[in-house]
Amino acid sequence: MTTVNFNELRLAEPLLRALRAEAHDKPTPIQAAAIPHILAGKDVLGTAQTGTGKTAAFLLPIMHALAGSRSRPNAPRALILAPTRELAAQIAERAGAYGRFIGLTSTAVFGGVKEGAQLAALSRAPDILIATPGRLLDFLNQRRLRLDAVTHLVLDEADRMLDMGFVRDVRRIVAHLPKSRQSLLFSATMPKDVLALAGELLRDPVRVAVAPAEIVVARIDQKVFFVEAAAKRGLLVKLLQDPRLSRVLVFTRTKHGAKRLAMQLEKAGVESDAIHGDRPQSGRVKALAAFRSGNVRVLVATDVAARGIDVPDVTHVINFDIPNVPEAYVHRIGRTARAGAGGVAWSFCDGAELENLRQIERLTRTPLAAANARPSQAPAPVRENARPARRRTPRKRGWRETRAAA
Ligand code: AMP
């Protein structure tokens, strides 16, 4: 955390009041770094993962800029693009919290739910629109809204947006925006394709960064269990006997795996539920609400479904499968260290996953502590501070895999 406080960032008083109400005492590093540039009207290219406070880093200065005038119906003045419904809903929830005293309104549009309520909300002239690309393009094609009044564009989780194959949709949407606007792009990682998109969308951007490796290493207690694939479920059930694992997010690689594991846990007497791409939005919302309220102790999720999940006090993240895209590891374990809190992340690694584990250790530049003996064929942990690995799989394969798993 930084020593700057929110007053020094010169945000409007109603925003400061909302921050007090949210008990956000001090800006997080990404907020301290990004907010002054955004307030100064600069385009910003930000490296920050979910959990760093990046949502407020862009919402607060945008709200500051929009305050004092109103939008027209179906013509928002700020557009925030997010790759998943969960993230869009999460940003909308934050916009409601930060905007409640400043007289600005926001709404979210995303697929998987009926259009009617979203169209009605657009006609009530929201100032800020948070959207996933698909549903937004549908509405644009149907001429249900216009983007020519947009003065602020945010592309959130740009790396995931590209992983999910949204790049063309993003370009089509941006073609509807005025050329003269402020644009912000946030991404957990900055591979070449994200930088190329940033080059298209941003003008002379300022770069701000919170390195994922820093976050991972600093606050999360990480451990790897070497275990055969067939023994993973038994190990999970055994670990769950410890009541300190009170709010546990378990990641699987496939949606089928998520479904099956949640059912098996239920059978073993552990309250659990699953969220994955096959599940309708209403079911996902219900599962998340039950997890948040503590009625469900274990939530099993796939990577894509888990984007944007913001549940405070996740005590443990368990990687039932090791992700095959190393960046996904950073996204996953970030769920247990929200804005300053620490957390625990355990990974189950079978013989076929040793190479994926090695990729993760290279990316985070940290050898993971082993809960039991590393198998002899396991590659030795990388040296601390070794250079991060180059991406092993070509980007395209990465997104196909990720998408298939959703
Ligand atoms: P984000 O990275 O935007 O998903 O934010 C993660 C979590 O941090 C959210 O629950 C926010 O409400 C919380 N948060 C954001 N900024 C701050 C802050 N300055 N102090 C404390 N919590 C914060």
CSV table of C-alpha atoms and ligand atoms in Angstrom, one decimal, residues 1 6 19 22-31 48-60 87 90-91 93-94 97-98 156-157 308-312 334-335 337-340, ligand 1:
chain,number,residue,atom,x,y,z
A,1,MET,CA,0.0,0.0,0.0
A,6,PHE,CA,-7.5,9.7,-1.6
A,19,LEU,CA,-14.9,5.7,-0.6
A,22,GLU,CA,-16.7,1.5,1.3
A,23,ALA,CA,-14.0,1.6,4.0
A,24,HIS,CA,-11.4,2.2,1.3
A,25,ASP,CA,-8.9,4.1,3.4
A,26,LYS,CA,-6.0,4.4,1.1
A,27,PRO,CA,-5.5,4.0,-2.6
A,28,THR,CA,-4.0,0.7,-3.7
A,29,PRO,CA,-0.7,1.0,-5.7
A,30,ILE,CA,-2.5,0.8,-9.1
A,31,GLN,CA,-5.0,3.5,-7.9
A,48,ALA,CA,-2.9,-5.1,-13.1
A,49,GLN,CA,-4.9,-8.2,-12.3
A,50,THR,CA,-8.2,-8.4,-10.6
A,51,GLY,CA,-7.8,-8.0,-6.9
A,52,THR,CA,-5.4,-5.0,-7.1
A,53,GLY,CA,-8.2,-2.4,-7.0
A,54,LYS,CA,-8.0,-1.7,-10.7
A,55,THR,CA,-11.8,-1.2,-11.1
A,56,ALA,CA,-11.8,1.8,-8.8
A,57,ALA,CA,-8.6,3.0,-10.5
A,58,PHE,CA,-10.6,3.6,-13.6
A,59,LEU,CA,-14.1,4.2,-12.3
A,60,LEU,CA,-13.3,7.0,-9.8
A,87,LEU,CA,-16.8,-9.3,-14.6
A,90,GLN,CA,-18.9,-7.0,-10.8
A,91,ILE,CA,-17.9,-3.7,-12.3
A,93,GLU,CA,-21.8,-3.3,-8.7
A,94,ARG,CA,-18.7,-1.3,-8.0
A,97,ALA,CA,-21.1,1.7,-4.9
A,98,TYR,CA,-18.7,4.5,-5.9
A,156,ASP,CA,-10.8,-4.3,-18.9
A,157,GLU,CA,-8.9,-7.6,-18.8
A,308,GLY,CA,-14.5,-11.2,-12.2
A,309,ILE,CA,-15.6,-13.2,-9.2
A,310,ASP,CA,-15.1,-10.9,-6.3
A,311,VAL,CA,-15.9,-12.7,-3.1
A,312,PRO,CA,-14.2,-11.3,0.0
A,334,GLY,CA,-5.5,-13.7,-6.9
A,335,ARG,CA,-9.0,-14.6,-5.7
A,337,ALA,CA,-5.8,-12.0,-1.8
A,338,ARG,CA,-8.2,-9.3,-2.4
A,339,ALA,CA,-7.0,-5.7,-1.8
A,340,GLY,CA,-4.4,-6.2,0.8
B,1,AMP,P1,-10.6,-5.1,-8.2
B,1,AMP,O1,-9.1,-5.4,-8.4
B,1,AMP,O2,-11.0,-3.8,-8.8
B,1,AMP,O3,-11.4,-6.3,-8.5
B,1,AMP,O4,-10.8,-4.9,-6.6
B,1,AMP,C1,-10.7,-5.9,-5.7
B,1,AMP,C2,-11.4,-5.6,-4.4
B,1,AMP,O5,-10.7,-4.5,-3.7
B,1,AMP,C3,-12.8,-5.1,-4.4
B,1,AMP,O6,-13.5,-5.8,-3.5
B,1,AMP,C4,-12.8,-3.6,-4.0
B,1,AMP,O7,-13.9,-3.2,-3.4
B,1,AMP,C5,-11.5,-3.6,-3.1
B,1,AMP,N1,-10.8,-2.3,-3.1
B,1,AMP,C6,-10.6,-1.5,-4.2
B,1,AMP,N2,-9.9,-0.4,-3.8
B,1,AMP,C7,-9.7,-0.5,-2.5
B,1,AMP,C8,-9.0,0.3,-1.5
B,1,AMP,N3,-8.4,1.4,-1.9
B,1,AMP,N4,-9.0,-0.1,-0.3
B,1,AMP,C9,-9.6,-1.3,0.1
B,1,AMP,N5,-10.2,-2.1,-0.7
B,1,AMP,C10,-10.3,-1.7,-2.0
